[in-house]
Amino acid sequence: MNVILVPLLQLLDVVLELYQIVLIVWVVFSWLAAFNVVNTANGFVRTAMNVLWRLTEPALRPIRRFVPLISGLDFSPLILLLAIYFLRGVVGRMIFAMA
């Protein structure tokens, strides 16, 4: 059983890590767009932001329903990053216990 479960948990850990990176890149891009550092009319920037939005919005939308904006700041990415960090810790402990 561990022969199958450990690689699956390792794969889950890698996927969660990649999603953390995507989420951080989305936050940075959104800040750069908000402060007019990047031109959102640029085709590449628009495409990159659209892809990042499509990857992150399904996970952020449920959090935004419960966590309102505080002084105009959206804390849903931070909450999601903390949740992913917690999940990665749980997965890592499971891998360590099974290996």
Short mmCIF file of C-alpha atoms in Angstrom, two decimals:
data_model
loop_
_atom_site.label_atom_id
_atom_site.label_comp_id
_atom_site.label_asym_id
_atom_site.label_seq_id
_atom_site.Cartn_x
_atom_site.Cartn_y
_atom_site.Cartn_z
CA MET A 1 0.00 0.00 0.00
CA ASN A 2 2.81 2.42 0.87
CA VAL A 3 4.42 1.71 -2.51
CA ILE A 4 1.46 3.42 -4.19
CA LEU A 5 0.50 5.96 -1.53
CA VAL A 6 3.90 7.57 -0.93
CA PRO A 7 4.47 8.58 -4.59
CA LEU A 8 0.90 9.90 -4.76
CA LEU A 9 1.47 12.00 -1.65
CA GLN A 10 4.77 13.25 -3.10
CA LEU A 11 2.96 14.21 -6.29
CA LEU A 12 0.31 16.03 -4.26
CA ASP A 13 3.06 17.91 -2.43
CA VAL A 14 4.63 18.99 -5.74
CA VAL A 15 1.25 20.12 -7.09
CA LEU A 16 0.58 22.14 -3.94
CA GLU A 17 4.03 23.74 -4.18
CA LEU A 18 3.46 24.69 -7.82
CA TYR A 19 0.07 26.15 -6.93
CA GLN A 20 1.72 28.23 -4.20
CA ILE A 21 4.09 29.64 -6.80
CA VAL A 22 1.23 30.39 -9.20
CA LEU A 23 -0.66 32.15 -6.42
CA ILE A 24 2.35 34.28 -5.46
CA VAL A 25 2.96 35.22 -9.10
CA TRP A 26 -0.73 36.19 -9.40
CA VAL A 27 -0.49 38.44 -6.33
CA VAL A 28 2.66 40.13 -7.66
CA PHE A 29 1.13 40.61 -11.12
CA SER A 30 -2.04 42.08 -9.65
CA TRP A 31 -0.04 44.53 -7.55
CA LEU A 32 2.06 45.53 -10.53
CA ALA A 33 -1.10 46.11 -12.55
CA ALA A 34 -2.74 48.06 -9.72
CA PHE A 35 0.25 50.40 -9.44
CA ASN A 36 0.56 50.77 -13.24
CA VAL A 37 4.01 49.20 -13.32
CA VAL A 38 2.95 46.85 -16.10
CA ASN A 39 0.75 47.83 -19.01
CA THR A 40 -2.35 45.65 -18.95
CA ALA A 41 -3.08 46.62 -22.56
CA ASN A 42 0.03 44.66 -23.57
CA GLY A 43 -1.00 41.34 -25.13
CA PHE A 44 1.49 39.22 -23.21
CA VAL A 45 0.63 40.80 -19.87
CA ARG A 46 -3.09 40.47 -20.53
CA THR A 47 -2.70 36.80 -21.53
CA ALA A 48 -0.49 36.00 -18.52
CA MET A 49 -2.90 37.70 -16.13
CA ASN A 50 -5.86 35.91 -17.71
CA VAL A 51 -4.16 32.51 -17.31
CA LEU A 52 -3.17 33.26 -13.72
CA TRP A 53 -6.69 34.51 -12.93
CA ARG A 54 -8.24 31.34 -14.37
CA LEU A 55 -5.89 29.20 -12.27
CA THR A 56 -6.37 31.06 -8.99
CA GLU A 57 -9.93 32.37 -9.04
CA PRO A 58 -11.71 29.02 -8.48
CA ALA A 59 -9.80 28.54 -5.23
CA LEU A 60 -10.04 32.17 -4.10
CA ARG A 61 -13.75 32.72 -4.82
CA PRO A 62 -15.09 30.58 -1.93
CA ILE A 63 -12.71 32.29 0.50
CA ARG A 64 -13.82 35.73 -0.69
CA ARG A 65 -17.43 34.85 0.15
CA PHE A 66 -16.51 34.50 3.83
CA VAL A 67 -13.67 37.03 4.19
CA PRO A 68 -14.66 40.59 3.29
CA LEU A 69 -12.26 43.21 2.01
CA ILE A 70 -10.54 44.98 4.88
CA SER A 71 -9.70 48.60 4.01
CA GLY A 72 -9.79 47.62 0.36
CA LEU A 73 -7.31 44.77 0.83
CA ASP A 74 -8.11 41.22 -0.25
CA PHE A 75 -6.69 38.73 2.23
CA SER A 76 -8.00 35.64 0.44
CA PRO A 77 -4.63 34.85 -1.24
CA LEU A 78 -2.92 34.99 2.16
CA ILE A 79 -5.52 32.67 3.68
CA LEU A 80 -5.16 30.25 0.77
CA LEU A 81 -1.36 30.32 1.05
CA LEU A 82 -1.61 29.52 4.76
CA ALA A 83 -4.03 26.66 4.03
CA ILE A 84 -1.70 25.24 1.38
CA TYR A 85 1.25 25.60 3.77
CA PHE A 86 -0.71 23.65 6.40
CA LEU A 87 -1.71 20.95 3.89
CA ARG A 88 1.87 20.57 2.72
CA GLY A 89 2.93 20.08 6.33
CA VAL A 90 0.33 17.37 6.83
CA VAL A 91 1.29 15.65 3.57
CA GLY A 92 4.98 15.84 4.48
CA ARG A 93 4.36 14.25 7.86
CA MET A 94 2.32 11.49 6.23
CA ILE A 95 5.14 10.81 3.76
CA PHE A 96 7.68 10.74 6.58
CA ALA A 97 5.53 8.37 8.64
CA MET A 98 5.05 5.96 5.73
CA ALA A 99 8.58 5.98 4.33
#
